Amino acid sequence: MSDESSKPGTTHFGFRDVPTGDKQKLVGEVFSSVAGNYDLMNDLMSLGIHRVWKRYFVATAQVRTGDRVLDLAGGTGDIAALLRERVGDSGELVLGDINASMLRVGRDRMTDRGQVRGFGYVQCNAETLPFPDNSFDLVTIAFGLRNVTDKDAALREMLRVLKVGGQARVLEFSEVKADWFRPIYDFHSFKVLPRLGKLFARDADSYQYLAESIRKHPPQDALKAMMEAAGFARCRYRNLNGGIVAIHDGYKA
């Protein structure tokens, strides 16, 4: 189920309906809270498999040495660090994130790794990107689209800033396909995860929201249709681990 099914003037914040204008602030509070424990959050949510997903996401992207890449919701820099190897010293990576705390964590991590050349950091809203048309060879967003209030606007913006022939890639938690696994997955998401969040990060509410936000995100075929409606060509998706996550691709014709 996606945000579009909410009542007029409202959107989903987890399982709650909230005024559309409030979601950005509420999501911002969640990610400001978890920024310092972001790796822990992803490990708890995915049992550590997120690192494999991210490597596969980058390894199969359409990107070459010297390309210019925008990584949205990329504040902590996990995807950008992997993309660095693909674009080389002649390429350029721009990390865009709406949350200043997340962006600060990413910048500090890159500095600690000695990765400072070829990186740019921009605090921006995915719904209104501050870049000219046809600016990037690749636009990625990993585990961030479900937190965007107006996903359709974000997809249109991703298309706008892509160069002709460029690729957009979305890595996101999606709809589990195996009926037998859904009860196990739900138990982990709604019973185990918030308790782990409380135990390790002293923040059960943020982890509860993150689990709920996955269930409200458009499932695979719905997101593919949204990308097509935004104007992307050759849209497709690939499920990983039975649909726990999916990678969606689209191209600018």
GROMACS .gro file of C-alpha atoms in nm:
model
  253
    1MET     CA    1   0.000   0.000   0.000
    2SER     CA    2   0.135   0.344  -0.087
    3ASP     CA    3   0.083   0.698   0.041
    4GLU     CA    4  -0.165   0.760  -0.239
    5SER     CA    5  -0.432   0.558  -0.054
    6SER     CA    6  -0.446   0.804   0.239
    7LYS     CA    7  -0.732   1.043   0.299
    8PRO     CA    8  -0.721   1.376   0.110
    9GLY     CA    9  -0.472   1.612   0.271
   10THR     CA   10  -0.304   1.332   0.465
   11THR     CA   11  -0.031   1.077   0.407
   12HIS     CA   12   0.104   0.773   0.587
   13PHE     CA   13   0.363   0.801   0.863
   14GLY     CA   14   0.398   0.433   0.933
   15PHE     CA   15   0.048   0.308   1.005
   16ARG     CA   16  -0.077   0.652   1.109
   17ASP     CA   17  -0.242   0.908   0.883
   18VAL     CA   18  -0.083   1.250   0.935
   19PRO     CA   19  -0.123   1.585   0.757
   20THR     CA   20   0.084   1.575   0.438
   21GLY     CA   21   0.287   1.876   0.546
   22ASP     CA   22   0.390   1.705   0.871
   23LYS     CA   23   0.549   1.390   0.729
   24GLN     CA   24   0.878   1.547   0.628
   25LYS     CA   25   0.931   1.681   0.981
   26LEU     CA   26   0.834   1.351   1.144
   27VAL     CA   27   1.061   1.147   0.918
   28GLY     CA   28   1.338   1.398   0.984
   29GLU     CA   29   1.304   1.342   1.357
   30VAL     CA   30   1.332   0.965   1.307
   31PHE     CA   31   1.652   0.989   1.105
   32SER     CA   32   1.806   1.251   1.329
   33SER     CA   33   1.745   1.004   1.610
   34VAL     CA   34   1.896   0.701   1.433
   35ALA     CA   35   2.179   0.875   1.242
   36GLY     CA   36   2.446   0.778   1.492
   37ASN     CA   37   2.330   0.416   1.489
   38TYR     CA   38   2.244   0.386   1.120
   39ASP     CA   39   2.458   0.079   1.055
   40LEU     CA   40   2.314  -0.085   1.365
   41MET     CA   41   1.964  -0.001   1.242
   42ASN     CA   42   2.026  -0.164   0.906
   43ASP     CA   43   2.189  -0.467   1.066
   44LEU     CA   44   1.889  -0.516   1.294
   45MET     CA   45   1.639  -0.469   1.012
   46SER     CA   46   1.815  -0.701   0.766
   47LEU     CA   47   2.015  -0.935   0.993
   48GLY     CA   48   2.328  -0.790   0.835
   49ILE     CA   49   2.238  -0.881   0.477
   50HIS     CA   50   2.198  -0.514   0.375
   51ARG     CA   51   2.573  -0.500   0.307
   52VAL     CA   52   2.540  -0.775   0.044
   53TRP     CA   53   2.233  -0.608  -0.109
   54LYS     CA   54   2.416  -0.276  -0.141
   55ARG     CA   55   2.719  -0.436  -0.305
   56TYR     CA   56   2.499  -0.613  -0.557
   57PHE     CA   57   2.301  -0.293  -0.618
   58VAL     CA   58   2.619  -0.103  -0.709
   59ALA     CA   59   2.791  -0.390  -0.893
   60THR     CA   60   2.497  -0.424  -1.134
   61ALA     CA   61   2.443  -0.051  -1.192
   62GLN     CA   62   2.496   0.110  -1.533
   63VAL     CA   63   2.799   0.325  -1.451
   64ARG     CA   64   3.142   0.378  -1.600
   65THR     CA   65   3.471   0.545  -1.515
   66GLY     CA   66   3.431   0.922  -1.529
   67ASP     CA   67   3.053   0.925  -1.478
   68ARG     CA   68   2.870   1.176  -1.262
   69VAL     CA   69   2.641   1.009  -1.007
   70LEU     CA   70   2.377   1.136  -0.764
   71ASP     CA   71   2.302   0.920  -0.461
   72LEU     CA   72   1.980   1.036  -0.295
   73ALA     CA   73   1.903   0.961   0.070
   74GLY     CA   74   2.271   0.868   0.073
   75GLY     CA   75   2.374   1.059   0.383
   76THR     CA   76   2.586   0.794   0.551
   77GLY     CA   77   2.777   0.728   0.232
   78ASP     CA   78   2.749   0.348   0.208
   79ILE     CA   79   2.640   0.348  -0.157
   80ALA     CA   80   2.867   0.636  -0.257
   81ALA     CA   81   3.173   0.462  -0.112
   82LEU     CA   82   3.098   0.157  -0.326
   83LEU     CA   83   3.030   0.370  -0.633
   84ARG     CA   84   3.366   0.542  -0.589
   85GLU     CA   85   3.534   0.225  -0.716
   86ARG     CA   86   3.313   0.227  -1.027
   87VAL     CA   87   3.350   0.592  -1.132
   88GLY     CA   88   3.721   0.619  -1.050
   89ASP     CA   89   3.919   0.933  -0.979
   90SER     CA   90   3.781   1.106  -1.288
   91GLY     CA   91   3.420   1.058  -1.180
   92GLU     CA   92   3.209   1.266  -0.946
   93LEU     CA   93   2.970   1.157  -0.671
   94VAL     CA   94   2.708   1.383  -0.516
   95LEU     CA   95   2.550   1.270  -0.189
   96GLY     CA   96   2.206   1.422  -0.145
   97ASP     CA   97   2.008   1.387   0.175
   98ILE     CA   98   1.730   1.592   0.330
   99ASN     CA   99   1.859   1.522   0.679
  100ALA     CA  100   2.158   1.724   0.800
  101SER     CA  101   2.247   1.472   1.072
  102MET     CA  102   2.267   1.187   0.822
  103LEU     CA  103   2.468   1.396   0.578
  104ARG     CA  104   2.711   1.492   0.855
  105VAL     CA  105   2.767   1.126   0.940
  106GLY     CA  106   2.840   1.048   0.575
  107ARG     CA  107   3.084   1.336   0.534
  108ASP     CA  108   3.270   1.238   0.852
  109ARG     CA  109   3.292   0.877   0.738
  110MET     CA  110   3.430   0.970   0.399
  111THR     CA  111   3.687   1.195   0.563
  112ASP     CA  112   3.790   0.917   0.802
  113ARG     CA  113   3.835   0.683   0.504
  114GLY     CA  114   4.046   0.941   0.325
  115GLN     CA  115   3.784   0.965   0.050
  116VAL     CA  116   3.751   1.339  -0.003
  117ARG     CA  117   3.822   1.397  -0.373
  118GLY     CA  118   3.534   1.379  -0.616
  119PHE     CA  119   3.263   1.395  -0.351
  120GLY     CA  120   2.998   1.662  -0.309
  121TYR     CA  121   2.739   1.690  -0.032
  122VAL     CA  122   2.403   1.860  -0.081
  123GLN     CA  123   2.119   1.885   0.168
  124CYS     CA  124   1.816   1.858  -0.057
  125ASN     CA  125   1.460   1.735  -0.087
  126ALA     CA  126   1.422   1.454  -0.343
  127GLU     CA  127   1.091   1.610  -0.453
  128THR     CA  128   1.262   1.934  -0.569
  129LEU     CA  129   1.623   1.865  -0.663
  130PRO     CA  130   1.853   2.170  -0.693
  131PHE     CA  131   2.028   2.046  -1.008
  132PRO     CA  132   1.989   2.138  -1.377
  133ASP     CA  133   1.826   1.904  -1.626
  134ASN     CA  134   2.048   1.630  -1.770
  135SER     CA  135   2.313   1.651  -1.497
  136PHE     CA  136   2.386   1.288  -1.402
  137ASP     CA  137   2.467   0.958  -1.571
  138LEU     CA  138   2.319   0.761  -1.280
  139VAL     CA  139   2.080   0.843  -0.997
  140THR     CA  140   2.046   0.600  -0.706
  141ILE     CA  141   1.831   0.590  -0.394
  142ALA     CA  142   1.873   0.307  -0.143
  143PHE     CA  143   1.629   0.256   0.144
  144GLY     CA  144   1.507   0.611   0.112
  145LEU     CA  145   1.217   0.633  -0.133
  146ARG     CA  146   0.965   0.492   0.115
  147ASN     CA  147   1.031   0.790   0.343
  148VAL     CA  148   0.960   1.049   0.072
  149THR     CA  149   0.618   1.214   0.105
  150ASP     CA  150   0.550   1.258  -0.268
  151LYS     CA  151   0.718   0.963  -0.436
  152ASP     CA  152   0.579   1.052  -0.778
  153ALA     CA  153   0.741   1.396  -0.761
  154ALA     CA  154   1.071   1.241  -0.653
  155LEU     CA  155   1.066   0.998  -0.946
  156ARG     CA  156   0.993   1.281  -1.190
  157GLU     CA  157   1.285   1.478  -1.046
  158MET     CA  158   1.517   1.179  -1.077
  159LEU     CA  159   1.420   1.153  -1.442
  160ARG     CA  160   1.466   1.526  -1.501
  161VAL     CA  161   1.823   1.541  -1.369
  162LEU     CA  162   1.930   1.227  -1.558
  163LYS     CA  163   2.112   1.257  -1.888
  164VAL     CA  164   1.949   1.092  -2.189
  165GLY     CA  165   2.030   0.721  -2.167
  166GLY     CA  166   2.102   0.751  -1.796
  167GLN     CA  167   1.979   0.503  -1.538
  168ALA     CA  168   1.782   0.545  -1.217
  169ARG     CA  169   1.804   0.269  -0.957
  170VAL     CA  170   1.592   0.218  -0.646
  171LEU     CA  171   1.688  -0.030  -0.374
  172GLU     CA  172   1.409  -0.067  -0.122
  173PHE     CA  173   1.241  -0.307   0.116
  174SER     CA  174   0.946  -0.455  -0.069
  175GLU     CA  175   0.674  -0.719  -0.053
  176VAL     CA  176   0.776  -1.068   0.059
  177LYS     CA  177   0.651  -1.324  -0.192
  178ALA     CA  178   0.655  -1.652   0.000
  179ASP     CA  179   0.335  -1.699   0.204
  180TRP     CA  180   0.511  -1.922   0.457
  181PHE     CA  181   0.775  -1.657   0.530
  182ARG     CA  182   0.542  -1.360   0.585
  183PRO     CA  183   0.444  -1.448   0.947
  184ILE     CA  184   0.811  -1.490   1.038
  185TYR     CA  185   0.900  -1.161   0.870
  186ASP     CA  186   0.612  -0.980   1.041
  187PHE     CA  187   0.712  -1.119   1.380
  188HIS     CA  188   1.068  -0.996   1.333
  189SER     CA  189   0.953  -0.655   1.206
  190PHE     CA  190   0.688  -0.573   1.467
  191LYS     CA  191   0.786  -0.774   1.772
  192VAL     CA  192   1.161  -0.821   1.761
  193LEU     CA  193   1.288  -0.510   1.583
  194PRO     CA  194   1.132  -0.244   1.813
  195ARG     CA  195   1.262  -0.431   2.117
  196LEU     CA  196   1.610  -0.447   1.968
  197GLY     CA  197   1.587  -0.077   1.889
  198LYS     CA  198   1.495  -0.006   2.249
  199LEU     CA  199   1.771  -0.232   2.381
  200PHE     CA  200   2.059  -0.118   2.159
  201ALA     CA  201   1.959   0.236   2.058
  202ARG     CA  202   1.708   0.331   2.333
  203ASP     CA  203   1.463   0.419   2.057
  204ALA     CA  204   1.179   0.171   2.003
  205ASP     CA  205   0.945   0.422   1.834
  206SER     CA  206   1.179   0.501   1.542
  207TYR     CA  207   1.230   0.133   1.471
  208GLN     CA  208   0.855   0.072   1.490
  209TYR     CA  209   0.802   0.346   1.230
  210LEU     CA  210   1.068   0.200   1.002
  211ALA     CA  211   0.902  -0.141   1.010
  212GLU     CA  212   0.561   0.013   0.941
  213SER     CA  213   0.697   0.229   0.657
  214ILE     CA  214   0.809  -0.085   0.473
  215ARG     CA  215   0.453  -0.220   0.472
  216LYS     CA  216   0.318   0.110   0.339
  217HIS     CA  217   0.569   0.130   0.055
  218PRO     CA  218   0.432   0.041  -0.292
  219PRO     CA  219   0.499  -0.326  -0.376
  220GLN     CA  220   0.707  -0.427  -0.674
  221ASP     CA  221   0.459  -0.396  -0.961
  222ALA     CA  222   0.305  -0.076  -0.820
  223LEU     CA  223   0.645   0.095  -0.798
  224LYS     CA  224   0.732  -0.018  -1.150
  225ALA     CA  225   0.406   0.138  -1.273
  226MET     CA  226   0.489   0.461  -1.085
  227MET     CA  227   0.827   0.479  -1.259
  228GLU     CA  228   0.662   0.428  -1.596
  229ALA     CA  229   0.407   0.699  -1.517
  230ALA     CA  230   0.693   0.935  -1.424
  231GLY     CA  231   0.834   0.888  -1.774
  232PHE     CA  232   1.101   0.622  -1.731
  233ALA     CA  233   1.157   0.372  -2.012
  234ARG     CA  234   1.253   0.003  -1.991
  235CYS     CA  235   1.141  -0.025  -1.630
  236ARG     CA  236   1.201  -0.353  -1.453
  237TYR     CA  237   1.267  -0.493  -1.109
  238ARG     CA  238   1.454  -0.780  -0.950
  239ASN     CA  239   1.365  -0.935  -0.617
  240LEU     CA  240   1.639  -1.022  -0.370
  241ASN     CA  241   1.589  -1.276  -0.093
  242GLY     CA  242   1.233  -1.354  -0.196
  243GLY     CA  243   1.117  -0.994  -0.220
  244ILE     CA  244   1.241  -0.871   0.117
  245VAL     CA  245   1.406  -0.607  -0.099
  246ALA     CA  246   1.379  -0.525  -0.468
  247ILE     CA  247   1.592  -0.331  -0.715
  248HIS     CA  248   1.397  -0.120  -0.964
  249ASP     CA  249   1.557   0.020  -1.279
  250GLY     CA  250   1.442   0.282  -1.525
  251TYR     CA  251   1.609   0.478  -1.806
  252LYS     CA  252   1.574   0.822  -1.959
  253ALA     CA  253   1.480   0.772  -2.322
   0.00000   0.00000   0.00000
